[in-house]
Amino acid sequence: MKLDQLKKGFWGYKKASVYEYITMMEEEFSEKLAEKVTEQKTQEEQYRTQIAALEKELSRVRKELEEQKKEQMNVASALMEAVRYKDELQQEAQAKMREERAEWEKKLEEGAKELNQYHKQIAKVREMVCGMLQSMDAQSEEVEMQIRTVKSACPRHNMTLFERNPTEEA
Protein backbone atom coordinates (compact mmCIF):
# COMPACT_ATOMS: atom_id res chain seq x y z
CA MET A 1 0.00 0.00 0.00
CA LYS A 2 1.21 3.42 -0.92
CA LEU A 3 0.46 6.77 0.60
CA ASP A 4 -1.78 7.78 -2.34
CA GLN A 5 -3.82 4.60 -1.84
CA LEU A 6 -5.06 5.75 1.59
CA LYS A 7 -8.79 6.23 1.74
CA LYS A 8 -9.97 9.76 2.40
CA GLY A 9 -12.88 10.75 4.39
CA PHE A 10 -14.71 14.03 5.06
CA TRP A 11 -12.22 15.32 7.57
CA GLY A 12 -9.09 13.73 6.03
CA TYR A 13 -7.79 10.22 5.94
CA LYS A 14 -9.73 7.41 7.49
CA LYS A 15 -8.25 6.14 10.69
CA ALA A 16 -8.46 2.48 9.74
CA SER A 17 -6.71 3.16 6.51
CA VAL A 18 -3.97 5.13 8.32
CA TYR A 19 -3.57 2.37 10.94
CA GLU A 20 -3.44 -0.23 8.23
CA TYR A 21 -0.81 1.84 6.40
CA ILE A 22 1.21 2.33 9.60
CA THR A 23 0.94 -1.38 10.41
CA MET A 24 2.03 -2.31 6.93
CA MET A 25 4.92 0.14 7.09
CA GLU A 26 5.84 -1.18 10.51
CA GLU A 27 5.83 -4.76 9.22
CA GLU A 28 7.92 -3.73 6.23
CA PHE A 29 10.40 -1.93 8.46
CA SER A 30 10.37 -4.83 10.89
CA GLU A 31 11.13 -7.25 8.06
CA LYS A 32 13.88 -4.96 6.77
CA LEU A 33 15.18 -4.53 10.30
CA ALA A 34 15.07 -8.31 10.84
CA GLU A 35 16.92 -8.78 7.56
CA LYS A 36 19.45 -6.19 8.63
CA VAL A 37 19.83 -7.84 12.04
CA THR A 38 20.23 -11.24 10.39
CA GLU A 39 22.70 -9.76 7.94
CA GLN A 40 24.59 -8.10 10.76
CA LYS A 41 24.62 -11.35 12.75
CA THR A 42 25.94 -13.17 9.71
CA GLN A 43 28.58 -10.49 9.18
CA GLU A 44 29.36 -10.50 12.90
CA GLU A 45 29.81 -14.28 12.77
CA GLN A 46 32.02 -13.94 9.71
CA TYR A 47 34.02 -11.22 11.45
CA ARG A 48 34.35 -13.35 14.58
CA THR A 49 35.53 -16.28 12.47
CA GLN A 50 37.94 -14.00 10.65
CA ILE A 51 39.14 -12.50 13.97
CA ALA A 52 39.67 -15.99 15.39
CA ALA A 53 41.62 -17.00 12.28
CA LEU A 54 43.68 -13.79 12.46
CA GLU A 55 44.34 -14.30 16.18
CA LYS A 56 45.42 -17.86 15.47
CA GLU A 57 47.68 -16.62 12.65
CA LEU A 58 49.02 -13.89 14.95
CA SER A 59 49.78 -16.48 17.61
CA ARG A 60 51.57 -18.67 15.05
CA VAL A 61 53.58 -15.70 13.76
CA ARG A 62 54.49 -14.71 17.32
CA LYS A 63 55.73 -18.24 18.00
CA GLU A 64 57.77 -18.16 14.80
CA LEU A 65 59.15 -14.77 15.80
CA GLU A 66 60.12 -16.10 19.23
CA GLU A 67 61.77 -19.13 17.61
CA GLN A 68 63.64 -16.86 15.21
CA LYS A 69 64.74 -14.66 18.11
CA LYS A 70 65.98 -17.74 19.96
CA GLU A 71 67.81 -18.92 16.84
CA GLN A 72 69.32 -15.46 16.38
CA MET A 73 70.43 -15.47 20.00
CA ASN A 74 71.92 -18.94 19.53
CA VAL A 75 73.68 -17.83 16.36
CA ALA A 76 74.94 -14.67 18.05
CA SER A 77 76.07 -16.69 21.05
CA ALA A 78 77.80 -19.24 18.82
CA LEU A 79 79.44 -16.45 16.86
CA MET A 80 80.68 -14.77 20.02
CA GLU A 81 81.96 -18.14 21.29
CA ALA A 82 83.74 -18.73 17.98
CA VAL A 83 85.35 -15.29 18.15
CA ARG A 84 86.44 -15.94 21.74
CA TYR A 85 87.82 -19.36 20.77
CA LYS A 86 89.65 -17.80 17.79
CA ASP A 87 91.19 -15.21 20.10
CA GLU A 88 92.27 -17.92 22.54
CA LEU A 89 93.80 -19.95 19.72
CA GLN A 90 95.65 -16.89 18.44
CA GLN A 91 96.98 -16.13 21.90
CA GLU A 92 98.05 -19.75 22.39
CA ALA A 93 99.71 -19.81 18.97
CA GLN A 94 101.54 -16.55 19.68
CA ALA A 95 102.66 -17.80 23.10
CA LYS A 96 103.86 -21.08 21.56
CA MET A 97 105.62 -19.16 18.80
CA ARG A 98 107.37 -16.96 21.40
CA GLU A 99 108.41 -20.06 23.37
CA GLU A 100 109.71 -21.81 20.26
CA ARG A 101 111.50 -18.63 19.16
CA ALA A 102 113.08 -18.35 22.61
CA GLU A 103 114.14 -22.02 22.41
CA TRP A 104 115.63 -21.53 18.94
CA GLU A 105 117.39 -18.36 20.03
CA LYS A 106 118.78 -20.21 23.05
CA LYS A 107 119.92 -23.11 20.83
CA LEU A 108 121.39 -20.61 18.37
CA GLU A 109 123.21 -18.86 21.19
CA GLU A 110 124.48 -22.19 22.54
CA GLY A 111 125.55 -23.21 19.04
CA ALA A 112 127.34 -19.87 18.59
CA LYS A 113 129.12 -20.36 21.93
CA GLU A 114 130.08 -23.91 20.95
CA LEU A 115 131.30 -22.70 17.55
CA ASN A 116 133.27 -19.94 19.27
CA GLN A 117 134.86 -22.52 21.58
CA TYR A 118 135.78 -24.65 18.55
CA HIS A 119 137.36 -21.58 16.93
CA LYS A 120 139.37 -20.96 20.10
CA GLN A 121 140.40 -24.61 20.26
CA ILE A 122 141.39 -24.55 16.58
CA ALA A 123 143.38 -21.35 17.18
CA LYS A 124 145.14 -23.03 20.16
CA VAL A 125 145.85 -26.16 18.09
CA ARG A 126 147.20 -23.96 15.26
CA GLU A 127 149.33 -22.07 17.72
CA MET A 128 150.59 -25.32 19.21
CA VAL A 129 151.26 -26.89 15.79
CA CYS A 130 152.99 -23.71 14.61
CA GLY A 131 155.05 -23.70 17.80
CA MET A 132 155.91 -27.38 17.35
CA LEU A 133 156.80 -26.83 13.71
CA GLN A 134 158.98 -23.85 14.61
CA SER A 135 160.56 -25.86 17.41
CA MET A 136 161.14 -28.81 15.05
CA ASP A 137 162.48 -26.47 12.41
CA ALA A 138 164.86 -24.92 14.95
CA GLN A 139 165.92 -28.34 16.17
CA SER A 140 166.45 -29.59 12.64
CA GLU A 141 168.58 -26.54 11.87
CA GLU A 142 170.54 -27.14 15.05
CA VAL A 143 171.04 -30.82 14.20
CA GLU A 144 172.06 -29.83 10.69
CA MET A 145 174.59 -27.38 12.10
CA GLN A 146 175.92 -30.06 14.37
CA ILE A 147 176.22 -32.46 11.44
CA ARG A 148 178.16 -29.85 9.45
CA THR A 149 180.36 -29.18 12.40
CA VAL A 150 181.03 -32.89 12.87
CA LYS A 151 181.68 -33.32 9.12
CA SER A 152 184.11 -30.52 8.97
CA ALA A 153 185.92 -31.74 12.09
CA CYS A 154 186.22 -35.36 11.01
CA PRO A 155 188.26 -36.75 8.15
CA ARG A 156 186.41 -37.94 5.15
CA HIS A 157 186.86 -41.66 5.55
CA ASN A 158 185.31 -41.82 9.00
CA MET A 159 182.04 -40.20 7.86
CA THR A 160 180.84 -43.01 5.63
CA LEU A 161 178.11 -43.81 7.98
CA PHE A 162 176.62 -40.33 7.56
CA GLU A 163 177.06 -40.01 3.82
CA ARG A 164 174.29 -40.82 1.54
CA ASN A 165 174.68 -43.06 -1.36
CA PRO A 166 173.41 -41.35 -4.54
CA THR A 167 171.99 -44.65 -5.82
CA GLU A 168 169.99 -45.16 -2.65
CA GLU A 169 168.22 -41.79 -2.97
CA ALA A 170 166.31 -42.79 -6.06
PDB file of C-alpha atoms in Angstrom, residues 71-159:
ATOM      1  CA  GLU A  71      67.807 -18.918  16.842  1.00  0.00           C
ATOM      2  CA  GLN A  72      69.320 -15.455  16.380  1.00  0.00           C
ATOM      3  CA  MET A  73      70.426 -15.470  20.004  1.00  0.00           C
ATOM      4  CA  ASN A  74      71.916 -18.944  19.535  1.00  0.00           C
ATOM      5  CA  VAL A  75      73.682 -17.832  16.360  1.00  0.00           C
ATOM      6  CA  ALA A  76      74.940 -14.669  18.052  1.00  0.00           C
ATOM      7  CA  SER A  77      76.072 -16.687  21.049  1.00  0.00           C
ATOM      8  CA  ALA A  78      77.805 -19.242  18.822  1.00  0.00           C
ATOM      9  CA  LEU A  79      79.442 -16.448  16.856  1.00  0.00           C
ATOM     10  CA  MET A  80      80.684 -14.771  20.022  1.00  0.00           C
ATOM     11  CA  GLU A  81      81.964 -18.136  21.294  1.00  0.00           C
ATOM     12  CA  ALA A  82      83.736 -18.731  17.976  1.00  0.00           C
ATOM     13  CA  VAL A  83      85.354 -15.292  18.148  1.00  0.00           C
ATOM     14  CA  ARG A  84      86.445 -15.940  21.738  1.00  0.00           C
ATOM     15  CA  TYR A  85      87.820 -19.356  20.769  1.00  0.00           C
ATOM     16  CA  LYS A  86      89.652 -17.803  17.795  1.00  0.00           C
ATOM     17  CA  ASP A  87      91.195 -15.210  20.100  1.00  0.00           C
ATOM     18  CA  GLU A  88      92.268 -17.924  22.543  1.00  0.00           C
ATOM     19  CA  LEU A  89      93.802 -19.954  19.715  1.00  0.00           C
ATOM     20  CA  GLN A  90      95.650 -16.891  18.437  1.00  0.00           C
ATOM     21  CA  GLN A  91      96.984 -16.126  21.899  1.00  0.00           C
ATOM     22  CA  GLU A  92      98.053 -19.750  22.394  1.00  0.00           C
ATOM     23  CA  ALA A  93      99.715 -19.810  18.970  1.00  0.00           C
ATOM     24  CA  GLN A  94     101.538 -16.553  19.676  1.00  0.00           C
ATOM     25  CA  ALA A  95     102.661 -17.804  23.099  1.00  0.00           C
ATOM     26  CA  LYS A  96     103.858 -21.081  21.556  1.00  0.00           C
ATOM     27  CA  MET A  97     105.620 -19.163  18.796  1.00  0.00           C
ATOM     28  CA  ARG A  98     107.373 -16.964  21.395  1.00  0.00           C
ATOM     29  CA  GLU A  99     108.406 -20.064  23.371  1.00  0.00           C
ATOM     30  CA  GLU A 100     109.713 -21.814  20.263  1.00  0.00           C
ATOM     31  CA  ARG A 101     111.502 -18.635  19.158  1.00  0.00           C
ATOM     32  CA  ALA A 102     113.085 -18.350  22.614  1.00  0.00           C
ATOM     33  CA  GLU A 103     114.139 -22.021  22.406  1.00  0.00           C
ATOM     34  CA  TRP A 104     115.633 -21.530  18.942  1.00  0.00           C
ATOM     35  CA  GLU A 105     117.393 -18.357  20.027  1.00  0.00           C
ATOM     36  CA  LYS A 106     118.778 -20.213  23.051  1.00  0.00           C
ATOM     37  CA  LYS A 107     119.920 -23.109  20.831  1.00  0.00           C
ATOM     38  CA  LEU A 108     121.392 -20.613  18.374  1.00  0.00           C
ATOM     39  CA  GLU A 109     123.211 -18.863  21.186  1.00  0.00           C
ATOM     40  CA  GLU A 110     124.478 -22.189  22.543  1.00  0.00           C
ATOM     41  CA  GLY A 111     125.554 -23.213  19.039  1.00  0.00           C
ATOM     42  CA  ALA A 112     127.338 -19.873  18.593  1.00  0.00           C
ATOM     43  CA  LYS A 113     129.121 -20.359  21.927  1.00  0.00           C
ATOM     44  CA  GLU A 114     130.082 -23.912  20.954  1.00  0.00           C
ATOM     45  CA  LEU A 115     131.298 -22.701  17.552  1.00  0.00           C
ATOM     46  CA  ASN A 116     133.271 -19.937  19.267  1.00  0.00           C
ATOM     47  CA  GLN A 117     134.863 -22.525  21.582  1.00  0.00           C
ATOM     48  CA  TYR A 118     135.782 -24.655  18.553  1.00  0.00           C
ATOM     49  CA  HIS A 119     137.358 -21.578  16.930  1.00  0.00           C
ATOM     50  CA  LYS A 120     139.374 -20.965  20.102  1.00  0.00           C
ATOM     51  CA  GLN A 121     140.402 -24.614  20.257  1.00  0.00           C
ATOM     52  CA  ILE A 122     141.391 -24.546  16.582  1.00  0.00           C
ATOM     53  CA  ALA A 123     143.382 -21.354  17.184  1.00  0.00           C
ATOM     54  CA  LYS A 124     145.141 -23.031  20.161  1.00  0.00           C
ATOM     55  CA  VAL A 125     145.852 -26.155  18.091  1.00  0.00           C
ATOM     56  CA  ARG A 126     147.202 -23.960  15.263  1.00  0.00           C
ATOM     57  CA  GLU A 127     149.332 -22.073  17.723  1.00  0.00           C
ATOM     58  CA  MET A 128     150.594 -25.325  19.209  1.00  0.00           C
ATOM     59  CA  VAL A 129     151.262 -26.886  15.790  1.00  0.00           C
ATOM     60  CA  CYS A 130     152.990 -23.708  14.614  1.00  0.00           C
ATOM     61  CA  GLY A 131     155.051 -23.701  17.802  1.00  0.00           C
ATOM     62  CA  MET A 132     155.907 -27.382  17.354  1.00  0.00           C
ATOM     63  CA  LEU A 133     156.800 -26.829  13.712  1.00  0.00           C
ATOM     64  CA  GLN A 134     158.976 -23.849  14.611  1.00  0.00           C
ATOM     65  CA  SER A 135     160.560 -25.864  17.406  1.00  0.00           C
ATOM     66  CA  MET A 136     161.137 -28.814  15.052  1.00  0.00           C
ATOM     67  CA  ASP A 137     162.483 -26.471  12.410  1.00  0.00           C
ATOM     68  CA  ALA A 138     164.862 -24.920  14.951  1.00  0.00           C
ATOM     69  CA  GLN A 139     165.921 -28.340  16.171  1.00  0.00           C
ATOM     70  CA  SER A 140     166.446 -29.587  12.635  1.00  0.00           C
ATOM     71  CA  GLU A 141     168.582 -26.536  11.872  1.00  0.00           C
ATOM     72  CA  GLU A 142     170.538 -27.139  15.052  1.00  0.00           C
ATOM     73  CA  VAL A 143     171.041 -30.818  14.205  1.00  0.00           C
ATOM     74  CA  GLU A 144     172.061 -29.832  10.685  1.00  0.00           C
ATOM     75  CA  MET A 145     174.587 -27.379  12.102  1.00  0.00           C
ATOM     76  CA  GLN A 146     175.922 -30.063  14.368  1.00  0.00           C
ATOM     77  CA  ILE A 147     176.216 -32.464  11.440  1.00  0.00           C
ATOM     78  CA  ARG A 148     178.157 -29.846   9.453  1.00  0.00           C
ATOM     79  CA  THR A 149     180.359 -29.182  12.402  1.00  0.00           C
ATOM     80  CA  VAL A 150     181.031 -32.887  12.868  1.00  0.00           C
ATOM     81  CA  LYS A 151     181.683 -33.322   9.116  1.00  0.00           C
ATOM     82  CA  SER A 152     184.105 -30.520   8.970  1.00  0.00           C
ATOM     83  CA  ALA A 153     185.920 -31.739  12.089  1.00  0.00           C
ATOM     84  CA  CYS A 154     186.222 -35.360  11.014  1.00  0.00           C
ATOM     85  CA  PRO A 155     188.255 -36.752   8.145  1.00  0.00           C
ATOM     86  CA  ARG A 156     186.409 -37.939   5.150  1.00  0.00           C
ATOM     87  CA  HIS A 157     186.862 -41.660   5.555  1.00  0.00           C
ATOM     88  CA  ASN A 158     185.308 -41.822   8.998  1.00  0.00           C
ATOM     89  CA  MET A 159     182.039 -40.203   7.862  1.00  0.00           C
TER      90      MET A 159
END
